[in-house]
mmCIF file of C-alpha atoms and ligand atoms in Angstrom:
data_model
loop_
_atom_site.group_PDB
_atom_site.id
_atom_site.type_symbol
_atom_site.label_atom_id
_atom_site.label_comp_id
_atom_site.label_asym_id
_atom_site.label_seq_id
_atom_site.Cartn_x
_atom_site.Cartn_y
_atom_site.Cartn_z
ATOM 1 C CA UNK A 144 -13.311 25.895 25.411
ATOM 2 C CA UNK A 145 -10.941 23.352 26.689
ATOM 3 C CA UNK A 146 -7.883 22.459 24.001
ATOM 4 C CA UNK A 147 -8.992 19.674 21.665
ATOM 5 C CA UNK A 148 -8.675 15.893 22.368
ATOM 6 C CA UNK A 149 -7.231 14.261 19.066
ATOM 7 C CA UNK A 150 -8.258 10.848 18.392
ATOM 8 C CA UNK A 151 -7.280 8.785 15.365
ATOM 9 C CA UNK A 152 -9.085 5.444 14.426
ATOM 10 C CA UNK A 153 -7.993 3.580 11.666
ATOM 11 C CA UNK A 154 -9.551 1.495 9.141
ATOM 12 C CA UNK A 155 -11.806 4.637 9.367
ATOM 13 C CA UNK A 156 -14.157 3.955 6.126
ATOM 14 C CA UNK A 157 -14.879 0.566 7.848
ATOM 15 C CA UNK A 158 -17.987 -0.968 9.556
ATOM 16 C CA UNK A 159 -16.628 -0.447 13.373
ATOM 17 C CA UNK A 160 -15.485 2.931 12.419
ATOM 18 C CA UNK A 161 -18.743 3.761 10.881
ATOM 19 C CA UNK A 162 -20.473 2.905 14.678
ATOM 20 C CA UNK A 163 -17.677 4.482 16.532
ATOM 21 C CA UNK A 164 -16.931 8.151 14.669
ATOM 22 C CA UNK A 165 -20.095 9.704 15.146
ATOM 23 C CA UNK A 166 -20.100 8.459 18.727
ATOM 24 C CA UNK A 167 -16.718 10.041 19.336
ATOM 25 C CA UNK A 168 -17.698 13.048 17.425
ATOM 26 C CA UNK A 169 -20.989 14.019 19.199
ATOM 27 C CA UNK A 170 -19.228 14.668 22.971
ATOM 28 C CA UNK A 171 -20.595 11.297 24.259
ATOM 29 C CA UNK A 172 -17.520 10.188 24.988
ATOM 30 C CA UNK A 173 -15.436 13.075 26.049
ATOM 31 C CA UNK A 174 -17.869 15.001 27.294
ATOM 32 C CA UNK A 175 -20.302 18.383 25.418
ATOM 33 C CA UNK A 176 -17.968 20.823 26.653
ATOM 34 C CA UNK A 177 -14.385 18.762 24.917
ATOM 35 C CA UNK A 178 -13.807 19.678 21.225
ATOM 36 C CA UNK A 179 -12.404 16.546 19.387
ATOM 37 C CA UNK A 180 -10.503 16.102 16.556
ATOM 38 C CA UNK A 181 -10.528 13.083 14.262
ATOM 39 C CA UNK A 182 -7.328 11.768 12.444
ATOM 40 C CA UNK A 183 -8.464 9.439 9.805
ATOM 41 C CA UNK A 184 -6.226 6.685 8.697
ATOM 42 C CA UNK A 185 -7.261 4.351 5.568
ATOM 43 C CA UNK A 186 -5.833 2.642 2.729
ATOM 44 C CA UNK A 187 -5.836 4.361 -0.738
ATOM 45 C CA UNK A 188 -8.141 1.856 -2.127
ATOM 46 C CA UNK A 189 -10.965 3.180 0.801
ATOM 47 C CA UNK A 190 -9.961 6.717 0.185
ATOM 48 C CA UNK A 191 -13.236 7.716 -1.616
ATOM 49 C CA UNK A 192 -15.550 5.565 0.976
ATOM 50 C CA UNK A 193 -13.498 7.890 3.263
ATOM 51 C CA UNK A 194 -14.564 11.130 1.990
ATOM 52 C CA UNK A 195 -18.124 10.178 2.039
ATOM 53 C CA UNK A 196 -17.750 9.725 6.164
ATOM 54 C CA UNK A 197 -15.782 12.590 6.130
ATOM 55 C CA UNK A 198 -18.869 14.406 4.502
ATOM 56 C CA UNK A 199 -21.345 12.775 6.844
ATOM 57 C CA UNK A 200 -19.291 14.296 10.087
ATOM 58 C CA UNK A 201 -19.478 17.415 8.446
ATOM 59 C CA UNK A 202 -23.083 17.111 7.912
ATOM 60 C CA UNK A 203 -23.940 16.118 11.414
ATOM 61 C CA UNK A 204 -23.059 19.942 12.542
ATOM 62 C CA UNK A 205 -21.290 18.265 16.057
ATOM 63 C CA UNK A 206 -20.361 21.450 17.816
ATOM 64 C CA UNK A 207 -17.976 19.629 19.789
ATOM 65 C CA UNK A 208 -16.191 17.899 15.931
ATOM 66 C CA UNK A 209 -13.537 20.899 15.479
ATOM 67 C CA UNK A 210 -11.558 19.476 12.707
ATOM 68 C CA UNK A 211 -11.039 16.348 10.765
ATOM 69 C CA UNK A 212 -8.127 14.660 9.218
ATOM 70 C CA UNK A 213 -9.045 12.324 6.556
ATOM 71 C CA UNK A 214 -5.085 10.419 5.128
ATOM 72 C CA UNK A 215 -3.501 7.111 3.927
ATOM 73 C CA UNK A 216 -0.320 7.965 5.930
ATOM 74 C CA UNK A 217 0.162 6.673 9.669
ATOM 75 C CA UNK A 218 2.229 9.049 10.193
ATOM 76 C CA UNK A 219 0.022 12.369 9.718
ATOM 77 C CA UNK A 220 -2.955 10.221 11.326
ATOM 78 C CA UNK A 221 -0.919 9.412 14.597
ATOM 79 C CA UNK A 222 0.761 13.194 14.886
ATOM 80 C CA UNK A 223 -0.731 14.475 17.956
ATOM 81 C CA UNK A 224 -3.114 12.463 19.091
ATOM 82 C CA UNK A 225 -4.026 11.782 22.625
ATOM 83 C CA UNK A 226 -5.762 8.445 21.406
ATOM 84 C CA UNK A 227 -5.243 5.987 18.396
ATOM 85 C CA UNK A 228 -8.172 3.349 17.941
ATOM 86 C CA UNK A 229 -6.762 0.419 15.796
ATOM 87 C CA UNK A 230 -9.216 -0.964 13.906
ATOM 88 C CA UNK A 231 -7.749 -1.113 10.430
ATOM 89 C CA UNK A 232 -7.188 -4.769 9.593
ATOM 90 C CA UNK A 233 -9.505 -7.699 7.778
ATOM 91 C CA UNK A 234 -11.971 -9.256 9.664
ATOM 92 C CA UNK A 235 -12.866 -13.006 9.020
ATOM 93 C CA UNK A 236 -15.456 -14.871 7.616
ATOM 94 C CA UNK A 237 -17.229 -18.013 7.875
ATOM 95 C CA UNK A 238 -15.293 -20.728 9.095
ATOM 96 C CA UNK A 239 -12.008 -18.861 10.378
ATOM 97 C CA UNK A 240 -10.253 -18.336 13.671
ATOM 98 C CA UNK A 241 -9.342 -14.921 14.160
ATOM 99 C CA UNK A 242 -5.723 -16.072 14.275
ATOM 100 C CA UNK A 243 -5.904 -17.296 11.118
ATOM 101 C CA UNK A 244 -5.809 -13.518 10.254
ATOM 102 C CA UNK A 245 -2.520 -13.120 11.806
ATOM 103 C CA UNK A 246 -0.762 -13.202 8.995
ATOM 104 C CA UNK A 247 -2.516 -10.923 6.514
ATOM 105 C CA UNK A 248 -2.803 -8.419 9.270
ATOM 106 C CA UNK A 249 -0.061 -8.516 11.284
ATOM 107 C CA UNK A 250 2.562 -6.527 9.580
ATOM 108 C CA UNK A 251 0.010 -3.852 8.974
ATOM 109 C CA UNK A 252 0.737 -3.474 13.144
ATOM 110 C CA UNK A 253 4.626 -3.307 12.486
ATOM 111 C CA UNK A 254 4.153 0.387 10.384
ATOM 112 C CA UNK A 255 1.723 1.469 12.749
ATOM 113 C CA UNK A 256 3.560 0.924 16.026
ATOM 114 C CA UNK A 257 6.351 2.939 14.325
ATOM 115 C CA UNK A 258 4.101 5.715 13.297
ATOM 116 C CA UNK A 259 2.732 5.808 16.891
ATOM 117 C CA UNK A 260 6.165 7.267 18.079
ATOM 118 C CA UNK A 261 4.783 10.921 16.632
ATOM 119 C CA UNK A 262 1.602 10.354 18.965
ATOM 120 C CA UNK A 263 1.566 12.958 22.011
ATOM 121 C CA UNK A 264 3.294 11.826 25.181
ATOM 122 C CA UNK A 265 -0.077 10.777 26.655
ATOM 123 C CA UNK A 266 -1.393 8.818 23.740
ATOM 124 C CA UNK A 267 -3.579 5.557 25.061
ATOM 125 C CA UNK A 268 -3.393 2.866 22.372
ATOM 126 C CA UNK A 269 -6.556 0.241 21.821
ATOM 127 C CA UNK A 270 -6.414 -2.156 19.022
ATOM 128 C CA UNK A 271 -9.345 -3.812 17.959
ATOM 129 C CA UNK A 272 -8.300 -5.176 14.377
ATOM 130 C CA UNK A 273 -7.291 -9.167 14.835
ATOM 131 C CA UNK A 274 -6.156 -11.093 16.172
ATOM 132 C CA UNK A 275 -6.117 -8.213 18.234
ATOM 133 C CA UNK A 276 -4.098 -9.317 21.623
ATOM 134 C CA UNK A 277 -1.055 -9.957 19.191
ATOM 135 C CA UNK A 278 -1.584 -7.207 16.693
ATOM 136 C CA UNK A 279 -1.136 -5.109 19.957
ATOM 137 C CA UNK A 280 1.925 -7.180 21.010
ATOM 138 C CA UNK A 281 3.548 -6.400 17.338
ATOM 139 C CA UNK A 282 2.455 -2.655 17.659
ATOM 140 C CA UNK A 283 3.700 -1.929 20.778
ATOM 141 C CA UNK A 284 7.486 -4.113 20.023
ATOM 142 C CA UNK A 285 7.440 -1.891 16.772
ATOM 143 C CA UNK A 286 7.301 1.786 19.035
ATOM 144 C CA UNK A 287 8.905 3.550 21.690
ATOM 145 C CA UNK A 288 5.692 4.493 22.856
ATOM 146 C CA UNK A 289 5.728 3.251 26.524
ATOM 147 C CA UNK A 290 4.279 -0.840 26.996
ATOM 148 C CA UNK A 291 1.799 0.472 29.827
ATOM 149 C CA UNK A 292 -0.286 2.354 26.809
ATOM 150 C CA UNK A 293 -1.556 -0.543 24.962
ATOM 151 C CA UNK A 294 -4.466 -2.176 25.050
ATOM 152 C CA UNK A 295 -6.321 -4.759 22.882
ATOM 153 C CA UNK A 296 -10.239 -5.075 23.187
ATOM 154 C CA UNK A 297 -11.603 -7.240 25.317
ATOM 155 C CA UNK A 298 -14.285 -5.472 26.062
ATOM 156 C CA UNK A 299 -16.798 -6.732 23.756
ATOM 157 C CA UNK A 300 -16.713 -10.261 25.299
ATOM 158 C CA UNK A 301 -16.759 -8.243 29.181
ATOM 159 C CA UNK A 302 -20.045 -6.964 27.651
ATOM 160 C CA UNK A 303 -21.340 -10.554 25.836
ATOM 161 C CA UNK A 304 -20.581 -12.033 29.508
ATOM 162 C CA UNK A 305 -22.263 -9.541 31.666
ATOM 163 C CA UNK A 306 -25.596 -9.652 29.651
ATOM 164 C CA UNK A 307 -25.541 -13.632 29.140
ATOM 165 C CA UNK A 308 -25.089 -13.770 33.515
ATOM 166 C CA UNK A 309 -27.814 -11.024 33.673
ATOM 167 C CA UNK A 310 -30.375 -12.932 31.047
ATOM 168 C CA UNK A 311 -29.609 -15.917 32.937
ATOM 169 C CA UNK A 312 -30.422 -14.877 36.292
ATOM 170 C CA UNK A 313 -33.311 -12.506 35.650
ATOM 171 C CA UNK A 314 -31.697 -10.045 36.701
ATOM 172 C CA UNK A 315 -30.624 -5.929 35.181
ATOM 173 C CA UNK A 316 -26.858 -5.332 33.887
ATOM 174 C CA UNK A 317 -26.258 -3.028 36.400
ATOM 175 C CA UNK A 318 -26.626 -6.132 38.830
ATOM 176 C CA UNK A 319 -23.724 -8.129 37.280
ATOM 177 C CA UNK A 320 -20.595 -6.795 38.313
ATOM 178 C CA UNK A 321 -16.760 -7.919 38.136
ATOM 179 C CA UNK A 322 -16.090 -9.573 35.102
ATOM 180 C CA UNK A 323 -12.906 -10.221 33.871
ATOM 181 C CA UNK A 324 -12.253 -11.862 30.434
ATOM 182 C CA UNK A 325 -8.502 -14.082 30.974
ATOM 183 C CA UNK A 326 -6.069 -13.738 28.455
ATOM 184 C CA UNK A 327 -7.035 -14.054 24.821
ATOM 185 C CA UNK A 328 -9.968 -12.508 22.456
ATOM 186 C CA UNK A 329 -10.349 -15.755 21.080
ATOM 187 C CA UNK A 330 -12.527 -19.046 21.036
ATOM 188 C CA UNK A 331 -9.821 -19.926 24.090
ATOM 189 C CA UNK A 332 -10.634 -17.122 26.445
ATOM 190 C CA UNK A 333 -11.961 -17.247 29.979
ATOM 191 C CA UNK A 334 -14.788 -15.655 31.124
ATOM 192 C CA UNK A 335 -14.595 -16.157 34.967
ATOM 193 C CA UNK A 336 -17.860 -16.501 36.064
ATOM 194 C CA UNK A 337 -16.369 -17.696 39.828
ATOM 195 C CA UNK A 338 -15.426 -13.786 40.275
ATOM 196 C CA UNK A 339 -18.202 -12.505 39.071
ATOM 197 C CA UNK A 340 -20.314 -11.237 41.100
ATOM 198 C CA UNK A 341 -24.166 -10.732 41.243
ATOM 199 C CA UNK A 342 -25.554 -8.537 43.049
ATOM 200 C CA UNK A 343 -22.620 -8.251 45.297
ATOM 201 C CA UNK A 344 -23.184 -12.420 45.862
ATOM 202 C CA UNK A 345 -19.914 -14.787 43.569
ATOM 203 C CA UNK A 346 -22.190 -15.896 40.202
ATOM 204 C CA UNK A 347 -22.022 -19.622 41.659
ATOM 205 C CA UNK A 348 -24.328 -19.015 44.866
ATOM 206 C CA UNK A 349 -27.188 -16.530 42.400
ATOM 207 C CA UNK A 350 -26.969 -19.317 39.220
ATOM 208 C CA UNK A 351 -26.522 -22.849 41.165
ATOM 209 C CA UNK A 352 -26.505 -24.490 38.052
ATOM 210 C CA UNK A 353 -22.252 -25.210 37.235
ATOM 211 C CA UNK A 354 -22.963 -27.145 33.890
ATOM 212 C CA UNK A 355 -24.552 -24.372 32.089
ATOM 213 C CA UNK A 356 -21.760 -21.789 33.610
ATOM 214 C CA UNK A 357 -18.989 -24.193 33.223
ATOM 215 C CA UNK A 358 -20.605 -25.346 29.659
ATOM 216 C CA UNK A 359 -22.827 -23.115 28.219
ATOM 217 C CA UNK A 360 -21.873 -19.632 29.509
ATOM 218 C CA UNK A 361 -18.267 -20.347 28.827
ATOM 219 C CA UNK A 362 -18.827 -21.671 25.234
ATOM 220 C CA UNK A 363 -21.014 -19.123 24.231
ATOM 221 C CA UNK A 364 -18.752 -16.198 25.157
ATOM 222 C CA UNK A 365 -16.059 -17.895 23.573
ATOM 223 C CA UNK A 366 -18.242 -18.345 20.331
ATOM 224 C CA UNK A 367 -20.208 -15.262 20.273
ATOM 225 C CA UNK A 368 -18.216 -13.366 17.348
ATOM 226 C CA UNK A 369 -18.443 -16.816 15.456
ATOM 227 C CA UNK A 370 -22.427 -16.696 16.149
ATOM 228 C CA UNK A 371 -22.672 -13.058 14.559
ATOM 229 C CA UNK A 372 -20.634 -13.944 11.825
ATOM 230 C CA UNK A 373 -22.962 -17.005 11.131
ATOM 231 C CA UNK A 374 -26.336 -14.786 11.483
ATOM 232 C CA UNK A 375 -25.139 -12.242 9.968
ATOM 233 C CA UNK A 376 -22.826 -12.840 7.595
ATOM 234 C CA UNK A 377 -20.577 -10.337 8.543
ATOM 235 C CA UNK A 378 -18.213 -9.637 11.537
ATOM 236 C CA UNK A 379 -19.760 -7.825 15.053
ATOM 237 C CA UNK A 380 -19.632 -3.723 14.302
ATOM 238 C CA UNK A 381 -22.089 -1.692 16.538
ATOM 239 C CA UNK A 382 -21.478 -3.763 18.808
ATOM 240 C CA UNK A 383 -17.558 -4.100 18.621
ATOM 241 C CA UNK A 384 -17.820 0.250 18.132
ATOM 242 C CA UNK A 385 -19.964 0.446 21.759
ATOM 243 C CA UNK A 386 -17.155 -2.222 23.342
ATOM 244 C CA UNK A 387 -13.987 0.373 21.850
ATOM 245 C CA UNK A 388 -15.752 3.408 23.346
ATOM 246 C CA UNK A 389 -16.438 1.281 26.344
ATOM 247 C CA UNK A 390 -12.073 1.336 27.074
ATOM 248 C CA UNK A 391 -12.339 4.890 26.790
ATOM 249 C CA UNK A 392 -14.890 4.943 29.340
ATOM 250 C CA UNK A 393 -13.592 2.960 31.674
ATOM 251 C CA UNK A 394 -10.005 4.755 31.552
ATOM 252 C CA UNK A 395 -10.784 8.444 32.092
ATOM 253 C CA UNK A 396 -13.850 7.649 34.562
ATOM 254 C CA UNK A 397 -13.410 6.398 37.610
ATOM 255 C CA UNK A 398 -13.887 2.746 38.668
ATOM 256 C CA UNK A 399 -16.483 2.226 40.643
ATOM 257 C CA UNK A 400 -15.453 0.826 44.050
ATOM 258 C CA UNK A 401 -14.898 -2.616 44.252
ATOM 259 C CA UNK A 402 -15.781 -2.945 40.281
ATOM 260 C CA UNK A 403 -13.387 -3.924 37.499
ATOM 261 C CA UNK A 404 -13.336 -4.131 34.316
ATOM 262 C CA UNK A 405 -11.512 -6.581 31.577
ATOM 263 C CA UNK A 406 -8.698 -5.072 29.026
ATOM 264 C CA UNK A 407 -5.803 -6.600 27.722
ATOM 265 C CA UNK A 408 -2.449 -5.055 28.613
ATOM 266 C CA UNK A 409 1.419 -6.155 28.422
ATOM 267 C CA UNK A 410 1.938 -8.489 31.424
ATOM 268 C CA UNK A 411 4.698 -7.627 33.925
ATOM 269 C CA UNK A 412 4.068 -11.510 35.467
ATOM 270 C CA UNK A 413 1.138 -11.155 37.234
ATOM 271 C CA UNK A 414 -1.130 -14.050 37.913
ATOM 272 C CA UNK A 415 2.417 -15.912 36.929
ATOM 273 C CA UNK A 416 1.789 -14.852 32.963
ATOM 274 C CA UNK A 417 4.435 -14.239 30.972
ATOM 275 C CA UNK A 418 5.920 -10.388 30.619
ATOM 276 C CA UNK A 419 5.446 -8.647 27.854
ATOM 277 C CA UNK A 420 2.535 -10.300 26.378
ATOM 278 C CA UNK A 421 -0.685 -8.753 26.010
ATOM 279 C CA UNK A 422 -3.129 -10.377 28.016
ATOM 280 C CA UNK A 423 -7.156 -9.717 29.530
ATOM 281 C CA UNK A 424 -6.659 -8.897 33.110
ATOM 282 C CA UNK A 425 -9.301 -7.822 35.769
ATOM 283 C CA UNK A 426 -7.999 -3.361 35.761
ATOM 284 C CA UNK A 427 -9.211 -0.403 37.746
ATOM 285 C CA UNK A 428 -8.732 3.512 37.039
ATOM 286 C CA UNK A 429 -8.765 6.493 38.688
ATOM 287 C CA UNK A 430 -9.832 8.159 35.661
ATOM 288 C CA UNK A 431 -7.127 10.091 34.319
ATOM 289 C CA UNK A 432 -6.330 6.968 31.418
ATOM 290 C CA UNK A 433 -4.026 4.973 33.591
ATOM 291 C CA UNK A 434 -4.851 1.233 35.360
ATOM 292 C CA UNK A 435 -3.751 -0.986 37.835
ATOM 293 C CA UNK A 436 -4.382 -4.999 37.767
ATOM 294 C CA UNK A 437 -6.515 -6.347 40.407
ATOM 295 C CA UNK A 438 -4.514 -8.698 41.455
ATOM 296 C CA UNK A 439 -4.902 -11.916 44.075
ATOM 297 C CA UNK A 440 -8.070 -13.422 42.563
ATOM 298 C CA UNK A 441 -8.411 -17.078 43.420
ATOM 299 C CA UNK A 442 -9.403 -19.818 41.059
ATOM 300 C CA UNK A 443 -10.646 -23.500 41.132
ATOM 301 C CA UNK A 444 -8.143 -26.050 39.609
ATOM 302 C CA UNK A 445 -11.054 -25.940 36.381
ATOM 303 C CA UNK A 446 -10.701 -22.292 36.275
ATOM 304 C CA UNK A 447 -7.118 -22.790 36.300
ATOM 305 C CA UNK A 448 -6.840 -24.853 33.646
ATOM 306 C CA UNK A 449 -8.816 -22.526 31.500
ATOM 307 C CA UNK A 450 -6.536 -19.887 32.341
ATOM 308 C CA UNK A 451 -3.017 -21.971 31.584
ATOM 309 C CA UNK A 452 -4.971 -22.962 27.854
ATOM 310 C CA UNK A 453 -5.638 -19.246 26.902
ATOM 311 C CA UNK A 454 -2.077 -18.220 28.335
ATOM 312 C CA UNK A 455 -0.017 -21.042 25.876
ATOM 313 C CA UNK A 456 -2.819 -19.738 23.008
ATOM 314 C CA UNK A 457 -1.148 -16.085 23.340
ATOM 315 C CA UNK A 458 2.136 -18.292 23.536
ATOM 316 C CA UNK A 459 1.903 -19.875 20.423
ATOM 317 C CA UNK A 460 0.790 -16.584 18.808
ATOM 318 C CA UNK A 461 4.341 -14.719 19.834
ATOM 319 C CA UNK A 462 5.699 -17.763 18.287
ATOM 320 C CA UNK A 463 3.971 -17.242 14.847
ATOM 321 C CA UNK A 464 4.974 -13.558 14.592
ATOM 322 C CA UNK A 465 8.148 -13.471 16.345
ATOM 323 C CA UNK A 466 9.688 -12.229 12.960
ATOM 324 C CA UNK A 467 7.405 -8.973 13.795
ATOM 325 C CA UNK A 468 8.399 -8.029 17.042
ATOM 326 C CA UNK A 469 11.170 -5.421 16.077
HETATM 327 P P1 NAD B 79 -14.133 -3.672 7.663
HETATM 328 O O1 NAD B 79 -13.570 -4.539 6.591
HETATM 329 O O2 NAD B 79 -15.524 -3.184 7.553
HETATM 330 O O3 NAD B 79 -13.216 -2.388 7.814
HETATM 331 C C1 NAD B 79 -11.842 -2.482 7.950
HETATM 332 C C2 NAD B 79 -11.247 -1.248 7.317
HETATM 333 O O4 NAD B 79 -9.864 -1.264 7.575
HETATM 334 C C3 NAD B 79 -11.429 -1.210 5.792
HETATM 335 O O5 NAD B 79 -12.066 0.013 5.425
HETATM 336 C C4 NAD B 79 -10.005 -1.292 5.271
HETATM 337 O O6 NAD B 79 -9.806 -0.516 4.092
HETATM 338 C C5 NAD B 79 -9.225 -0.728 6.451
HETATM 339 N N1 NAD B 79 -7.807 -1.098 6.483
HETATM 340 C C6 NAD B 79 -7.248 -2.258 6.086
HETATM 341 N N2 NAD B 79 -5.910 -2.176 6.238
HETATM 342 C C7 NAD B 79 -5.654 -0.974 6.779
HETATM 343 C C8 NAD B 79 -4.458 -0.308 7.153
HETATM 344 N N3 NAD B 79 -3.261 -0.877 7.000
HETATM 345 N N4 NAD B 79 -4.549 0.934 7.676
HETATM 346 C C9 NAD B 79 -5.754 1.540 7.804
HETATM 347 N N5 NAD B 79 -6.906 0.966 7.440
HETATM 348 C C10 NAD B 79 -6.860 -0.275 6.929
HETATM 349 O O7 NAD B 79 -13.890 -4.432 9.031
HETATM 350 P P2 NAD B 79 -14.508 -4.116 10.476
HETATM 351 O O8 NAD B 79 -15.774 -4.850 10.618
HETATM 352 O O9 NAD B 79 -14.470 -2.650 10.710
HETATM 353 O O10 NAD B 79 -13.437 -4.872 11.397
HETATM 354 C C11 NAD B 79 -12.126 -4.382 11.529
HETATM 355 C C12 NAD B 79 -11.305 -5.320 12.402
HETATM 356 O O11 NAD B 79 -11.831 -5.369 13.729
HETATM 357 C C13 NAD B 79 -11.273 -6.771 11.916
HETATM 358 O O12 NAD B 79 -9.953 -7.278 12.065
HETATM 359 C C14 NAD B 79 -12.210 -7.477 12.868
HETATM 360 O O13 NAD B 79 -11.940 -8.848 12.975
HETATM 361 C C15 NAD B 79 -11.890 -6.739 14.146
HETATM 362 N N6 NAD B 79 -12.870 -6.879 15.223
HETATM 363 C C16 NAD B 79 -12.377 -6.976 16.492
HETATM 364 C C17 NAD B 79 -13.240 -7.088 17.559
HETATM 365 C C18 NAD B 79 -12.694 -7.226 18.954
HETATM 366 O O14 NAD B 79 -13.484 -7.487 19.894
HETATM 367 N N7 NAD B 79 -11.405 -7.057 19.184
HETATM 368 C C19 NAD B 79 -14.615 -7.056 17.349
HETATM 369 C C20 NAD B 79 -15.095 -6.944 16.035
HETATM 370 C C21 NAD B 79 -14.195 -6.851 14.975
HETATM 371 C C1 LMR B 80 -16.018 -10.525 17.602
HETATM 372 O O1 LMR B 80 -15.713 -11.067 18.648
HETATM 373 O O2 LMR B 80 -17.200 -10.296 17.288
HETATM 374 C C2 LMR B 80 -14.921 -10.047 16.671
HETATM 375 O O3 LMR B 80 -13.662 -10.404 17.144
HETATM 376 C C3 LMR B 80 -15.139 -10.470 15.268
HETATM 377 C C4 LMR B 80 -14.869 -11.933 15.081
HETATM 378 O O4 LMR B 80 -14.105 -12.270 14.174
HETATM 379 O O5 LMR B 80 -15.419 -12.742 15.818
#
């Protein structure tokens, strides 16, 4: 057997983590012949809820789940591990922006990124709690963890935009290639339909109709965690759990050629953003964790303009937790 793959996800006791463990547990992700490990990080109030997952892994009889951690200290949760899914955090309700959750969770991102530093020198970072793109620019200020290993989710709204295109045209998933979420997960994001591709053919020439992508399409990706919340009266899990795993995925496979696919990782200026903040570019891997941008994608002035919004949104954000960036 190959040596273990340790991967901690906090806010383990959680609805994400409840649609993610089992996932990670069962060799879907890292393959049947890969024994994981699972670091378990909660707070001591969701200590007990913890134990009963812990006793549900157990009970699953994985024969790739060779041990799992189950602690309220970052620190013995991050010790190791090859991966750290950070989903610990409050999610909002009715009526919020996920920004307005900056400032309850935040600092939680400050402890973390310090508690990182015992991770193993490969450690990939994805943090899903939110506002996630600046809980992942606090985390990774807080650690000496290189920048290039963070990521923040924005894979869930890659996925919402890819099967609202392929409902729209009448067409499979596997038809709708190239999407790339800009910048933020937030109500401000850009979904870039004019890259997108369908088919091989740019979205515009498959769907001729440019209200309902400029309007419609664009809206409801930007909406869509606001639309679960409202149906169902709590925040996107199974869903949010498939998008995580999806980041795994899509770092230690292969990207198809001429495919991408949307994270969010610290800027070094392309597409003329700002360094250091964490932003949704178009990436490709090779498949051993790392990724490149895509860079040199054109965009209408409209696009454009979407793109400058969602950049001064993660602006404004640095601004509000400048106090947090070590
Ligand atoms: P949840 O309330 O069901 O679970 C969160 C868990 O985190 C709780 O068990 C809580 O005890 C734990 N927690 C809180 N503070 C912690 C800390 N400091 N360390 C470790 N654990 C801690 O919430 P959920 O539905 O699992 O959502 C979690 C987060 O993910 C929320 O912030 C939500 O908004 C976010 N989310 C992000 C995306 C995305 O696309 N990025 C999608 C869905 C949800
Ligand atoms: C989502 O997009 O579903 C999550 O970020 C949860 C939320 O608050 O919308």
């Amino acid at each position: 057997m190959a040596d273990p793959i340790r991967v901690a996800v906090t806010g383990a006791a959680g609805q994400i983590a409840y649609s993610m463990l089992f996932r990670l547990a069962s060799g879907e992700i890292f393959g049947k012949d890969r024994p994981v490990e699972l670091k378990l990080l909660e707070i001591p109030p969701a200590m007990k809820a913890l134990e009963g997952v812990v006793m549900e892994l157990h009970d699953c009889a994985f024969p790739t789940l060779t041990n799992v951690v189950a602690t309220d200290n970052p620190e013995v949760a991050f010790d190791g591990v090859n991966w750290a899914l950070l989903v610990g955090s409050r999610p909002r309700g009715p009526g919020m922006e996920r920004a307005d959750l900056i400032k309850v969770n935040g600092p939680i991102f400050v402890g973390q990124g310090k508690a990182l530093n015992k991770a193993a020198k490969d450690v990939r970072i994805l943090v899903v709690g939110n506002p996630c793109n600046t809980n992942c620019l606090i985390a990774m200020n807080n650690s000496e963890v290189p920048k290039d290993r963070f990521h923040a989710m924005m894979s869930l709204d890659q996925n919402r935009a890819r099967s609202m295109l392929a409902a729209k045209a009448g067409v499979t998933l596997k038809q709708v290639t190239n999407v790339v979420i800009w910048g933020n997960h937030s109500n401000n994001q850009y979904p870039d339909f004019e890259n997108a591709r369908i088919n091989g053919q740019p979205v515009p020439q498959v769907i001729k109709d440019q209200a309902w992508l400029q309007d419609t399409f664009v809206k409801d990706v930007q909406n869509r965690g606001a639309a679960v919340i409202k149906a169902r009266g709590a925040s996107s899990a199974a869903s949010a759990a498939n998008a995580a795993l999806n980041v795994v995925t899509n770092l230690i496979t292969p990207t198809p050629a001429g495919d991408w696919f949307s994270s969010a990782i610290c800027s070094k200026g392309e597409y003329g953003v700002d360094k250091g903040l964490i932003f949704g570019y178009p990436l490709t891997s090779p498949g051993d964790a790392t990724c490149r941008i895509v860079e040199g994608l054109s965009m209408s002035a409209w696009a454009k303009g979407k793109f400058d919004n969602v950049l001064n949104e993660l602006r404004s954000e640095r601004d509000v937790v400048k106090d947090l960036l070590g």
